Amino acid sequence: TTQAIFRIQSTVSALFRECLSKKGFIEIHTPKIIPGASEGGANVFKLKYFDREACLAQSPQLYKQMCIIGDLKKVYEVGAVFRAENSLTSRHLCEFTGLDFEMEIKEHYFEVLDVIGEVFNYIFNGLNERCKAELEAINNQYPFEPLEFLKEPLKLDYREGCKLLAENGFKQDVNEDLDTENEKALGKLVKDKYHTDFYILYRYPKSARPFYTMPDPEDENFTNSCDAFIRGEEVLSGAQRIHDYDLLMKKILEKKINPATLKDYTDSFKLGAPAHGGVGIGLERVVKLFTGIKNVKKCVMFPRDPKRLNP
Ligand code: ATP
């Protein structure tokens, strides 16, 4: 079973690469030792870098955006992501593999949602075709229901999601992020109503998203953003990014981030940047949720968590 899990892991990352390179995305490799936090101050590992302080990258976010500004148009990366998550859950690792992509947007951020749908369907179909024996081996030891997914993935407005929760007796403020229980509950409700274990929820409230997220032009309490879920658990976060220098600086100050720590990043917007967006996916979570394995730590060869640094 262990071998089957790692064959599946390897196939997911191969399918991700295959799907995006067929679509003209190019693979990039961004630095993992960086001068400041990529996703805001919390959960960052700091280290000594000669006579300075450095951080381990919490995502390739800022660098993949700089690649788009550098006119690479569509990029992806498969690489290590570090999060100092001081909690022991079945979903969190302190080091995981991020599957990221970033692309220019021509007219609307739903172009990003379309690519998300294509990539996941490519991965799901690819696993079912190429990993029959592995899935069977896992199913023998840890029985699971095969993943149910639609040919045209479901895209659900965040406000619709909150309505569905409210109609079924769950409390959810539309201006706040979903907590883990409501995420799970919504996953079940969506499965009952739309018969899919995979869906994309879009237009999150601004309180739930990082500084670089593009506001919704129709309602500034919301953003051009999305998460995707498998069996009620988040596997992806994505959004259109702010590409206007002045708006970006305004949002950095609003979120009370010291702009000096982001100067190289923000400077790259000064001469103009194309509209763009992208996503980050957790590889181990995709493996965990596709196969119904209970703990993400079973889906990584050498897990890192607050208590575990060996082997
Ligand atoms: P969560 O709310 O589940 O902690 P997040 O909102 O911090 O996740 P993002 O920063 O949006 O996650 O990261 C993008 C994706 O990376 C997530 O959807 C998830 O698949 C994966 N991911 C994030 N943190 C972890 C972690 N500590 N361990 C494993 N995978 C992770």
PDB file of N, CA and C and ligand atoms in Angstrom, residues 39 58 83 85 91-94 96 183 227-228 234-237 280-285 296, ligand 1:
ATOM      1  N   GLU A  39       3.578  34.874   2.307  1.00  0.00           N
ATOM      2  CA  GLU A  39       2.119  34.873   2.476  1.00  0.00           C
ATOM      3  C   GLU A  39       1.706  35.657   3.728  1.00  0.00           C
ATOM      4  N   GLN A  58       7.097  30.256   1.804  1.00  0.00           N
ATOM      5  CA  GLN A  58       5.779  29.691   2.143  1.00  0.00           C
ATOM      6  C   GLN A  58       4.972  29.413   0.890  1.00  0.00           C
ATOM      7  N   ARG A  83       5.829  25.650   5.802  1.00  0.00           N
ATOM      8  CA  ARG A  83       4.886  26.371   6.670  1.00  0.00           C
ATOM      9  C   ARG A  83       5.139  25.964   8.120  1.00  0.00           C
ATOM     10  N   GLU A  85       3.501  25.531  10.686  1.00  0.00           N
ATOM     11  CA  GLU A  85       2.159  25.335  11.257  1.00  0.00           C
ATOM     12  C   GLU A  85       2.325  24.617  12.578  1.00  0.00           C
ATOM     13  N   ARG A  91      -4.271  17.342   8.120  1.00  0.00           N
ATOM     14  CA  ARG A  91      -4.205  18.056   6.832  1.00  0.00           C
ATOM     15  C   ARG A  91      -2.919  18.846   6.658  1.00  0.00           C
ATOM     16  N   HIS A  92      -2.206  19.086   7.760  1.00  0.00           N
ATOM     17  CA  HIS A  92      -1.077  20.014   7.696  1.00  0.00           C
ATOM     18  C   HIS A  92       0.275  19.341   7.846  1.00  0.00           C
ATOM     19  N   LEU A  93       1.209  19.774   7.014  1.00  0.00           N
ATOM     20  CA  LEU A  93       2.605  19.369   7.108  1.00  0.00           C
ATOM     21  C   LEU A  93       3.416  20.648   7.241  1.00  0.00           C
ATOM     22  N   CYS A  94       4.626  20.547   7.768  1.00  0.00           N
ATOM     23  CA  CYS A  94       5.469  21.738   7.835  1.00  0.00           C
ATOM     24  C   CYS A  94       6.273  21.911   6.548  1.00  0.00           C
ATOM     25  N   PHE A  96       5.645  20.655   2.454  1.00  0.00           N
ATOM     26  CA  PHE A  96       4.860  19.878   1.498  1.00  0.00           C
ATOM     27  C   PHE A  96       5.251  20.264   0.083  1.00  0.00           C
ATOM     28  N   GLU A 183     -16.616  23.789   5.980  1.00  0.00           N
ATOM     29  CA  GLU A 183     -16.049  23.293   4.716  1.00  0.00           C
ATOM     30  C   GLU A 183     -16.520  21.871   4.456  1.00  0.00           C
ATOM     31  N   ASP A 227     -11.311  28.738  -4.020  1.00  0.00           N
ATOM     32  CA  ASP A 227     -10.671  27.554  -3.446  1.00  0.00           C
ATOM     33  C   ASP A 227     -11.292  26.373  -4.175  1.00  0.00           C
ATOM     34  N   ALA A 228     -10.592  25.238  -4.191  1.00  0.00           N
ATOM     35  CA  ALA A 228     -11.218  24.025  -4.731  1.00  0.00           C
ATOM     36  C   ALA A 228     -11.165  22.958  -3.652  1.00  0.00           C
ATOM     37  N   GLU A 234     -10.121  21.438   1.519  1.00  0.00           N
ATOM     38  CA  GLU A 234      -9.461  22.338   0.565  1.00  0.00           C
ATOM     39  C   GLU A 234      -8.196  21.710  -0.007  1.00  0.00           C
ATOM     40  N   VAL A 235      -8.073  21.774  -1.336  1.00  0.00           N
ATOM     41  CA  VAL A 235      -6.840  21.315  -1.983  1.00  0.00           C
ATOM     42  C   VAL A 235      -6.163  22.418  -2.778  1.00  0.00           C
ATOM     43  N   LEU A 236      -6.889  23.512  -3.000  1.00  0.00           N
ATOM     44  CA  LEU A 236      -6.359  24.571  -3.857  1.00  0.00           C
ATOM     45  C   LEU A 236      -6.849  25.929  -3.398  1.00  0.00           C
ATOM     46  N   SER A 237      -5.968  26.918  -3.518  1.00  0.00           N
ATOM     47  CA  SER A 237      -6.341  28.310  -3.322  1.00  0.00           C
ATOM     48  C   SER A 237      -5.882  29.065  -4.550  1.00  0.00           C
ATOM     49  N   GLY A 280      -2.337  27.722  -6.051  1.00  0.00           N
ATOM     50  CA  GLY A 280      -1.422  26.809  -5.373  1.00  0.00           C
ATOM     51  C   GLY A 280      -2.216  25.589  -4.913  1.00  0.00           C
ATOM     52  N   ILE A 281      -1.640  24.408  -5.149  1.00  0.00           N
ATOM     53  CA  ILE A 281      -2.309  23.148  -4.809  1.00  0.00           C
ATOM     54  C   ILE A 281      -1.360  22.360  -3.916  1.00  0.00           C
ATOM     55  N   GLY A 282      -1.898  21.656  -2.920  1.00  0.00           N
ATOM     56  CA  GLY A 282      -1.048  20.801  -2.094  1.00  0.00           C
ATOM     57  C   GLY A 282      -1.058  19.373  -2.644  1.00  0.00           C
ATOM     58  N   LEU A 283       0.093  18.917  -3.141  1.00  0.00           N
ATOM     59  CA  LEU A 283       0.177  17.576  -3.756  1.00  0.00           C
ATOM     60  C   LEU A 283      -0.293  16.471  -2.803  1.00  0.00           C
ATOM     61  N   GLU A 284       0.199  16.502  -1.558  1.00  0.00           N
ATOM     62  CA  GLU A 284      -0.124  15.414  -0.617  1.00  0.00           C
ATOM     63  C   GLU A 284      -1.611  15.386  -0.305  1.00  0.00           C
ATOM     64  N   ARG A 285      -2.225  16.593  -0.283  1.00  0.00           N
ATOM     65  CA  ARG A 285      -3.672  16.620  -0.014  1.00  0.00           C
ATOM     66  C   ARG A 285      -4.460  16.004  -1.163  1.00  0.00           C
ATOM     67  N   VAL A 296      -2.778  13.049   5.987  1.00  0.00           N
ATOM     68  CA  VAL A 296      -1.851  13.539   4.961  1.00  0.00           C
ATOM     69  C   VAL A 296      -0.427  13.019   5.205  1.00  0.00           C
TER      70      VAL A 296
HETATM   71  P1  ATP B   1      -5.468  25.689   5.224  1.00  0.00           P
HETATM   72  O1  ATP B   1      -6.545  26.727   5.377  1.00  0.00           O
HETATM   73  O2  ATP B   1      -5.983  24.309   4.925  1.00  0.00           O
HETATM   74  O3  ATP B   1      -4.442  25.718   6.323  1.00  0.00           O
HETATM   75  P2  ATP B   1      -4.161  27.598   3.547  1.00  0.00           P
HETATM   76  O4  ATP B   1      -5.343  28.458   3.268  1.00  0.00           O
HETATM   77  O5  ATP B   1      -3.115  28.038   4.502  1.00  0.00           O
HETATM   78  O6  ATP B   1      -4.656  26.100   3.927  1.00  0.00           O
HETATM   79  P3  ATP B   1      -2.921  28.153   1.042  1.00  0.00           P
HETATM   80  O7  ATP B   1      -1.927  29.086   1.598  1.00  0.00           O
HETATM   81  O8  ATP B   1      -4.039  28.721   0.319  1.00  0.00           O
HETATM   82  O9  ATP B   1      -3.487  27.201   2.186  1.00  0.00           O
HETATM   83  O10 ATP B   1      -2.152  27.020   0.208  1.00  0.00           O
HETATM   84  C1  ATP B   1      -2.608  26.448  -0.994  1.00  0.00           C
HETATM   85  C2  ATP B   1      -2.766  24.944  -0.866  1.00  0.00           C
HETATM   86  O11 ATP B   1      -1.607  24.356  -0.313  1.00  0.00           O
HETATM   87  C3  ATP B   1      -3.885  24.501   0.058  1.00  0.00           C
HETATM   88  O12 ATP B   1      -5.106  24.479  -0.613  1.00  0.00           O
HETATM   89  C4  ATP B   1      -3.444  23.103   0.440  1.00  0.00           C
HETATM   90  O13 ATP B   1      -3.743  22.149  -0.560  1.00  0.00           O
HETATM   91  C5  ATP B   1      -1.944  23.235   0.490  1.00  0.00           C
HETATM   92  N1  ATP B   1      -1.478  23.450   1.876  1.00  0.00           N
HETATM   93  C6  ATP B   1      -1.448  24.610   2.562  1.00  0.00           C
HETATM   94  N2  ATP B   1      -0.893  24.459   3.769  1.00  0.00           N
HETATM   95  C7  ATP B   1      -0.548  23.157   3.868  1.00  0.00           C
HETATM   96  C8  ATP B   1       0.093  22.376   4.873  1.00  0.00           C
HETATM   97  N3  ATP B   1       0.509  22.925   6.010  1.00  0.00           N
HETATM   98  N4  ATP B   1       0.295  21.062   4.630  1.00  0.00           N
HETATM   99  C9  ATP B   1      -0.079  20.486   3.467  1.00  0.00           C
HETATM  100  N5  ATP B   1      -0.683  21.173   2.468  1.00  0.00           N
HETATM  101  C10 ATP B   1      -0.920  22.481   2.648  1.00  0.00           C
END
